[in-house]
Coordinates of N, CA and C in Angstrom, one line a residue:
Chain W
R35 N 254.9 176.4 84.7 CA 254.2 176.8 85.6 C 254.7 178.2 86.3
T36 N 253.3 178.7 86.2 CA 253.2 180.4 87.1 C 252.3 180.1 88.6
L37 N 251.8 178.9 88.7 CA 251.1 178.9 90.0 C 251.5 178.3 91.5
A38 N 251.7 178.8 92.4 CA 252.1 177.9 93.4 C 251.5 177.1 94.2
R39 N 250.3 177.1 94.5 CA 249.5 176.2 95.1 C 248.1 176.9 95.1
M40 N 247.5 175.5 95.3 CA 245.6 176.0 94.9 C 245.5 176.1 96.6
G41 N 244.1 176.5 96.5 CA 243.2 176.5 97.4 C 243.5 178.0 98.1
T42 N 242.7 178.3 99.7 CA 243.1 179.1 100.5 C 244.1 179.0 101.1
E43 N 245.0 179.9 100.2 CA 246.3 180.0 100.6 C 246.7 181.2 101.6
L44 N 247.8 181.4 102.3 CA 248.2 182.3 103.1 C 249.2 183.2 102.9
R45 N 249.6 183.0 101.2 CA 250.8 183.5 100.8 C 249.8 184.0 99.0
C46 N 250.6 184.4 98.5 CA 250.1 184.8 97.1 C 250.6 183.0 95.9
Q47 N 249.5 183.1 95.3 CA 249.3 181.9 94.8 C 250.4 181.9 93.0
C48 N 250.5 183.7 92.6 CA 250.7 183.8 91.5 C 252.2 183.9 91.4
I49 N 253.2 182.8 90.7 CA 254.3 183.7 91.0 C 254.7 184.5 90.1
A50 N 254.1 184.5 88.9 CA 254.3 185.3 87.7 C 253.0 185.0 86.8
T51 N 253.2 186.0 85.9 CA 251.9 185.3 85.0 C 251.7 185.3 83.3
H52 N 251.2 184.9 83.1 CA 251.1 184.0 81.6 C 250.7 185.4 81.5
S53 N 251.7 185.7 79.7 CA 251.6 187.0 79.0 C 250.7 186.5 78.0
R54 N 250.5 185.7 77.4 CA 250.2 185.4 75.8 C 249.0 185.5 76.1
F55 N 247.5 186.2 75.1 CA 246.4 185.6 75.2 C 246.0 184.2 75.0
I56 N 244.8 184.1 75.1 CA 244.4 182.7 75.9 C 243.3 182.7 75.5
P57 N 242.5 182.4 74.3 CA 241.6 182.2 73.6 C 240.2 181.7 75.0
P58 N 239.2 183.2 74.5 CA 238.2 183.0 75.4 C 237.7 181.5 75.3
K59 N 237.5 180.7 74.3 CA 237.1 179.0 74.0 C 237.9 177.8 75.2
S60 N 238.8 178.5 75.4 CA 239.7 177.7 75.9 C 239.5 177.7 77.2
I61 N 238.7 178.5 78.0 CA 238.9 179.2 79.4 C 237.5 178.4 80.6
Q62 N 237.7 177.8 80.8 CA 236.6 177.2 81.7 C 236.4 178.0 82.7
D63 N 237.4 178.4 83.3 CA 236.7 179.6 84.5 C 238.2 180.4 85.1
V64 N 237.1 181.7 85.5 CA 238.6 182.5 86.2 C 238.1 183.6 87.7
K65 N 239.0 182.8 88.6 CA 239.1 183.2 89.4 C 240.0 184.6 90.1
L66 N 239.4 185.6 90.5 CA 239.6 186.4 90.4 C 239.8 186.9 92.1
T67 N 241.0 186.9 92.7 CA 241.1 186.9 94.5 C 241.4 188.0 94.8
Q68 N 240.9 188.8 96.3 CA 241.4 190.2 96.3 C 242.9 190.4 96.5
S69 N 243.3 191.0 96.7 CA 244.6 191.7 97.5 C 244.3 191.5 99.2
G70 N 244.9 191.5 99.8 CA 244.7 191.3 101.4 C 246.1 191.1 102.1
P71 N 246.0 190.8 103.0 CA 247.2 190.4 104.7 C 248.0 189.3 103.4
H72 N 247.0 188.4 102.8 CA 247.8 187.2 102.7 C 248.7 187.7 101.3
C73 N 248.2 188.0 100.5 CA 249.2 188.7 99.0 C 248.8 190.2 99.0
K74 N 249.7 191.2 98.4 CA 249.4 192.2 98.1 C 248.6 192.6 96.7
N75 N 249.1 191.6 95.6 CA 248.4 191.6 94.4 C 246.9 191.3 94.7
V76 N 246.5 191.5 93.9 CA 244.8 191.0 93.5 C 245.7 189.9 92.1
E77 N 244.8 188.9 92.2 CA 245.5 187.2 91.8 C 244.3 187.0 90.7
V78 N 244.5 186.8 89.4 CA 243.9 186.2 88.2 C 244.0 184.6 88.0
I79 N 243.4 183.9 88.4 CA 243.8 182.3 87.9 C 242.7 182.0 86.8
A80 N 243.1 181.4 85.9 CA 242.2 180.6 84.8 C 242.5 179.3 84.8
T81 N 241.6 178.7 85.1 CA 241.3 177.0 84.8 C 241.0 176.9 83.0
L82 N 242.2 176.3 82.3 CA 241.6 175.9 81.0 C 240.6 174.8 81.0
K83 N 239.7 174.4 79.6 CA 239.6 173.6 79.6 C 240.2 172.0 79.7
D84 N 241.4 171.9 79.3 CA 242.6 170.9 79.5 C 242.7 170.8 81.1
G85 N 242.1 171.2 81.9 CA 243.0 171.0 83.0 C 243.5 172.3 83.5
R86 N 244.7 173.1 82.7 CA 245.5 173.5 83.5 C 245.2 174.8 83.9
E87 N 245.9 175.2 84.6 CA 245.3 177.0 85.7 C 246.9 177.5 85.4
V88 N 246.5 178.4 84.7 CA 247.1 179.9 84.7 C 247.0 181.2 85.2
C89 N 247.9 181.5 85.8 CA 247.8 183.2 86.0 C 248.5 184.2 85.3
L90 N 246.8 185.2 85.3 CA 246.8 186.1 84.4 C 247.2 187.4 85.1
E91 N 247.3 188.0 84.1 CA 247.8 189.8 84.6 C 246.5 190.4 85.0
P92 N 246.2 190.7 85.9 CA 245.0 191.3 85.7 C 244.7 193.0 85.4
T93 N 245.9 193.2 84.8 CA 245.5 194.3 84.4 C 245.7 194.7 82.6
A94 N 245.6 193.8 82.3 CA 246.1 193.2 81.1 C 244.7 193.6 80.4
P95 N 244.8 194.1 79.3 CA 243.1 194.5 78.9 C 242.7 193.3 78.3
W96 N 243.8 192.3 77.5 CA 242.7 191.2 77.5 C 242.4 190.2 78.0
V97 N 242.9 190.3 79.7 CA 242.1 189.8 80.6 C 240.8 189.9 81.3
Q98 N 241.0 191.8 81.2 CA 239.6 192.1 81.7 C 238.5 191.7 80.4
L99 N 239.1 192.0 79.1 CA 237.8 191.2 78.5 C 237.1 190.3 78.5
I100 N 238.2 189.0 78.8 CA 237.0 188.0 79.0 C 236.4 188.0 80.4
I101 N 236.9 188.6 81.0 CA 236.5 188.4 82.7 C 234.7 189.4 81.7
K102 N 235.0 190.7 81.3 CA 233.6 191.1 80.4 C 232.6 190.3 80.0
A103 N 233.5 189.6 79.0 CA 232.7 188.8 78.3 C 232.1 187.7 78.4
I104 N 232.6 186.9 79.6 CA 231.8 186.3 80.4 C 230.7 186.8 80.9
L105 N 230.8 187.6 81.8 CA 229.4 188.5 82.5 C 228.4 189.0 81.0
A106 N 228.9 189.4 80.2 CA 227.7 189.7 79.2 C 227.3 188.1 78.7
R107 N 227.7 187.4 78.5 CA 226.9 186.3 77.9 C 226.1 186.1 79.2
A108 N 226.3 186.0 80.0 CA 225.6 185.6 81.1 C 224.4 186.7 80.8
Q109 N 224.4 187.7 80.8 CA 223.6 188.9 80.5 C 222.6 188.3 79.3
Q110 N 223.1 187.9 78.2 CA 222.5 187.5 77.1 C 221.8 185.9 77.2
N111 N 222.3 185.3 78.3 CA 221.5 184.1 78.7 C 220.1 184.3 78.8
S112 N 220.5 185.2 80.0 CA 219.3 185.5 80.8 C 217.9 186.5 80.3
D113 N 218.9 187.2 78.5 CA 217.8 187.9 78.0 C 216.7 186.9 76.9
S114 N 217.3 185.9 76.4 CA 216.8 184.8 75.8 C 215.8 184.6 76.2
P115 N 215.0 184.1 75.4 CA 213.6 183.2 75.9 C 214.0 181.6 76.0
L116 N 213.5 181.1 76.8 CA 214.2 179.4 76.9 C 213.6 178.7 76.2
Chain J
R225 N 222.0 176.7 101.9 CA 222.9 176.6 101.0 C 222.9 177.0 99.3
T226 N 223.7 177.7 98.6 CA 223.1 177.6 97.6 C 223.9 177.2 96.3
L227 N 225.1 176.0 97.1 CA 226.2 175.4 96.5 C 225.6 174.3 96.3
A228 N 225.6 173.9 95.2 CA 225.8 172.3 95.2 C 227.0 171.2 95.3
R229 N 228.4 171.4 94.8 CA 229.1 170.9 94.9 C 230.5 171.5 94.6
M230 N 231.5 171.1 94.8 CA 232.3 172.1 94.3 C 233.6 171.3 93.4
G231 N 234.4 172.5 92.7 CA 235.7 171.5 92.0 C 234.7 171.4 90.2
T232 N 235.7 171.0 89.6 CA 235.3 171.1 88.2 C 234.0 170.2 88.1
E233 N 233.0 170.4 87.8 CA 231.6 169.4 87.8 C 231.5 169.3 86.4
L234 N 230.8 168.1 86.3 CA 230.0 168.4 84.9 C 228.7 168.5 85.2
R235 N 227.8 169.3 85.9 CA 226.7 169.9 86.0 C 226.9 171.3 86.6
C236 N 225.7 172.0 86.7 CA 225.8 173.7 87.2 C 226.1 173.2 88.9
Q237 N 226.8 174.5 89.2 CA 226.8 173.8 90.7 C 226.4 174.8 91.4
C238 N 225.6 176.0 90.8 CA 225.1 176.9 91.5 C 223.0 176.2 91.5
I239 N 222.6 176.1 92.3 CA 221.0 175.5 92.4 C 220.5 177.0 92.6
A240 N 220.8 178.3 93.5 CA 220.2 179.6 93.3 C 220.9 180.2 93.4
T241 N 221.0 182.0 93.6 CA 221.8 182.6 93.9 C 221.2 183.5 95.0
H242 N 222.5 184.2 95.6 CA 221.9 184.8 97.0 C 221.7 186.1 96.3
S243 N 220.7 186.4 97.1 CA 220.2 187.9 96.1 C 220.3 189.5 96.9
R244 N 221.2 189.4 98.2 CA 221.1 190.3 99.0 C 222.7 190.5 98.4
F245 N 223.0 191.8 98.2 CA 224.2 192.7 98.5 C 225.5 192.2 99.8
I246 N 226.6 191.6 99.2 CA 227.3 191.0 99.7 C 228.5 192.0 100.0
P247 N 229.2 192.8 101.3 CA 230.0 194.0 101.0 C 231.3 193.6 100.7
P248 N 232.3 193.5 99.2 CA 233.0 193.7 98.8 C 234.2 193.1 100.1
K249 N 233.8 194.0 101.0 CA 235.0 193.4 102.1 C 235.3 192.3 102.6
S250 N 233.9 191.4 102.6 CA 234.1 190.2 103.2 C 234.1 189.0 102.2
I251 N 234.5 189.5 100.9 CA 234.6 188.6 99.7 C 236.3 188.2 99.4
Q252 N 236.2 186.9 99.5 CA 237.7 186.4 99.0 C 238.0 186.6 97.9
D253 N 237.7 185.9 97.5 CA 237.3 185.9 95.7 C 236.0 185.1 95.2
V254 N 236.2 185.5 93.7 CA 235.0 185.5 93.2 C 235.2 184.3 92.0
K255 N 234.9 183.2 91.7 CA 235.5 182.7 90.6 C 233.9 182.6 89.6
L256 N 234.0 182.8 87.9 CA 233.4 182.6 87.1 C 233.6 181.8 86.1
T257 N 232.5 181.0 85.7 CA 232.4 179.7 85.3 C 231.8 180.0 84.1
Q258 N 232.3 180.1 82.7 CA 231.5 180.1 81.7 C 230.5 178.6 81.5
S259 N 229.3 179.5 80.8 CA 228.6 178.1 80.0 C 228.9 177.2 79.2
G260 N 228.7 176.0 79.4 CA 229.3 175.3 78.6 C 228.4 174.0 78.2
P261 N 228.9 173.0 77.6 CA 228.1 171.4 78.0 C 227.7 171.0 79.4
H262 N 228.2 171.6 80.1 CA 227.7 171.1 81.8 C 227.2 171.5 82.4
C263 N 226.8 173.0 81.9 CA 225.5 173.9 82.2 C 225.1 174.6 81.8
K264 N 224.7 175.6 81.8 CA 224.4 176.7 80.2 C 224.5 177.9 80.8
N265 N 224.3 178.1 82.3 CA 224.7 179.1 82.9 C 226.0 179.2 83.3
V266 N 226.1 180.3 83.3 CA 227.0 181.5 83.7 C 226.9 181.1 85.2
E267 N 227.9 181.3 85.6 CA 227.9 180.6 87.1 C 229.0 181.8 87.9
V268 N 228.3 182.2 88.8 CA 229.6 183.3 89.9 C 229.5 182.9 91.5
I269 N 230.6 182.3 91.8 CA 230.8 181.5 93.2 C 231.3 182.4 93.7
A270 N 230.9 183.4 95.3 CA 232.0 183.8 95.8 C 232.7 183.2 96.9
T271 N 233.7 183.4 97.4 CA 234.1 182.6 98.5 C 234.3 183.9 99.5
L272 N 233.4 183.9 100.2 CA 233.7 184.8 101.3 C 235.1 184.4 102.8
K273 N 235.5 185.6 103.6 CA 236.3 185.8 104.4 C 236.2 184.2 105.3
D274 N 235.0 184.2 105.6 CA 234.8 183.5 107.1 C 234.3 182.1 106.4
G275 N 235.0 182.0 104.8 CA 235.2 180.3 104.1 C 233.6 179.6 103.6
R276 N 232.4 180.6 104.0 CA 231.9 180.6 103.1 C 231.7 180.5 102.0
E277 N 230.6 180.1 100.9 CA 230.7 180.3 99.6 C 229.4 180.2 98.8
V278 N 229.2 181.2 98.2 CA 227.8 181.4 97.9 C 227.5 181.8 96.0
C279 N 227.1 181.6 95.7 CA 226.6 181.7 94.4 C 226.1 183.1 94.0
L280 N 226.8 183.7 93.4 CA 226.2 185.0 93.0 C 224.7 185.0 91.3
E281 N 224.1 186.2 91.5 CA 223.8 186.3 90.0 C 224.7 187.0 89.3
P282 N 225.1 186.8 88.4 CA 226.3 187.0 87.2 C 225.3 188.7 86.8
T283 N 224.0 188.6 86.5 CA 223.6 189.6 85.7 C 223.0 190.7 87.1
A284 N 223.5 190.5 88.0 CA 223.0 191.4 88.9 C 224.2 192.7 89.2
P285 N 223.5 194.2 89.2 CA 224.4 195.1 89.0 C 225.4 195.3 89.8
W286 N 225.1 194.4 91.3 CA 226.1 195.1 92.4 C 227.2 193.8 92.1
V287 N 226.7 192.9 91.2 CA 228.1 191.5 91.0 C 228.8 192.0 90.0
Q288 N 228.9 192.6 89.4 CA 229.3 193.0 88.0 C 230.3 194.4 88.5
L289 N 229.7 195.1 89.7 CA 230.4 196.3 90.5 C 231.3 195.7 91.3
I290 N 231.4 194.6 92.0 CA 232.1 194.0 92.6 C 233.5 193.4 91.7
I291 N 233.0 192.9 90.9 CA 234.3 192.1 89.7 C 235.0 193.3 89.3
K292 N 234.4 194.4 88.8 CA 235.2 195.9 88.1 C 235.8 196.2 89.4
A293 N 235.6 195.9 90.6 CA 236.4 196.8 91.5 C 237.3 196.1 91.8
I294 N 237.3 195.2 91.8 CA 238.9 194.0 92.1 C 239.8 194.0 91.1
L295 N 239.1 194.4 90.0 CA 240.1 194.9 88.5 C 240.9 196.0 88.7
A296 N 239.9 196.9 88.8 CA 240.4 198.6 89.0 C 241.5 198.3 90.3
R297 N 241.1 197.8 91.6 CA 242.5 197.2 92.1 C 243.4 197.3 92.1
A298 N 243.4 196.0 91.5 CA 244.4 195.7 90.9 C 245.6 196.7 89.8
Q299 N 244.6 197.5 89.0 CA 244.8 199.1 88.5 C 246.1 199.6 89.4
Q300 N 245.1 199.7 90.2 CA 245.9 201.0 91.2 C 247.2 200.3 92.1
N301 N 247.2 199.0 92.0 CA 248.2 198.7 93.0 C 249.5 198.9 91.9
S302 N 249.3 198.3 90.5 CA 250.1 198.8 89.4 C 250.7 200.1 89.0
D303 N 249.9 200.9 89.7 CA 250.4 202.3 89.5 C 251.1 202.8 90.8
S304 N 250.7 202.4 91.4 CA 251.2 202.9 92.8 C 252.8 202.5 92.8
P305 N 253.8 203.5 93.0 CA 255.1 203.3 93.5 C 255.8 202.2 94.5
L306 N 256.4 201.3 94.9 CA 256.8 200.5 95.7 C 257.1 201.2 97.1

């Protein structure tokens, strides 16, 4: 487990980050938490479709690509006719 | 309120999206949810520092910029010496 606790916490939630690639298809959602007084790190927590939650490394190129891919799909959805 | 319910739901969580700019400083975290069988839309839900949750429009340029800014800050943090 790389995740300490859930919810709006007063400290960092990620103890470590998952280093291996996770296919976008198995990701349900991705939460980006700003750094702040509670935690000096930006934290990225993915919820997988099987319910697991994993901390991702926000500076990893594949993590940034997954986030961009989700936003790009939103654009595609809005461009396509109903 | 633009948010229907919280958690891993079986339907869309956003009824409408907040259209006005929200300063990044007042955002605690941003959750991107992929489209899927539960909901045909990509959904972006921001938690503000005052605890409110608001649905954002994933195709809005300012929303995409805020997400990029959070990721860019992660990069800055990792580049800077301790």
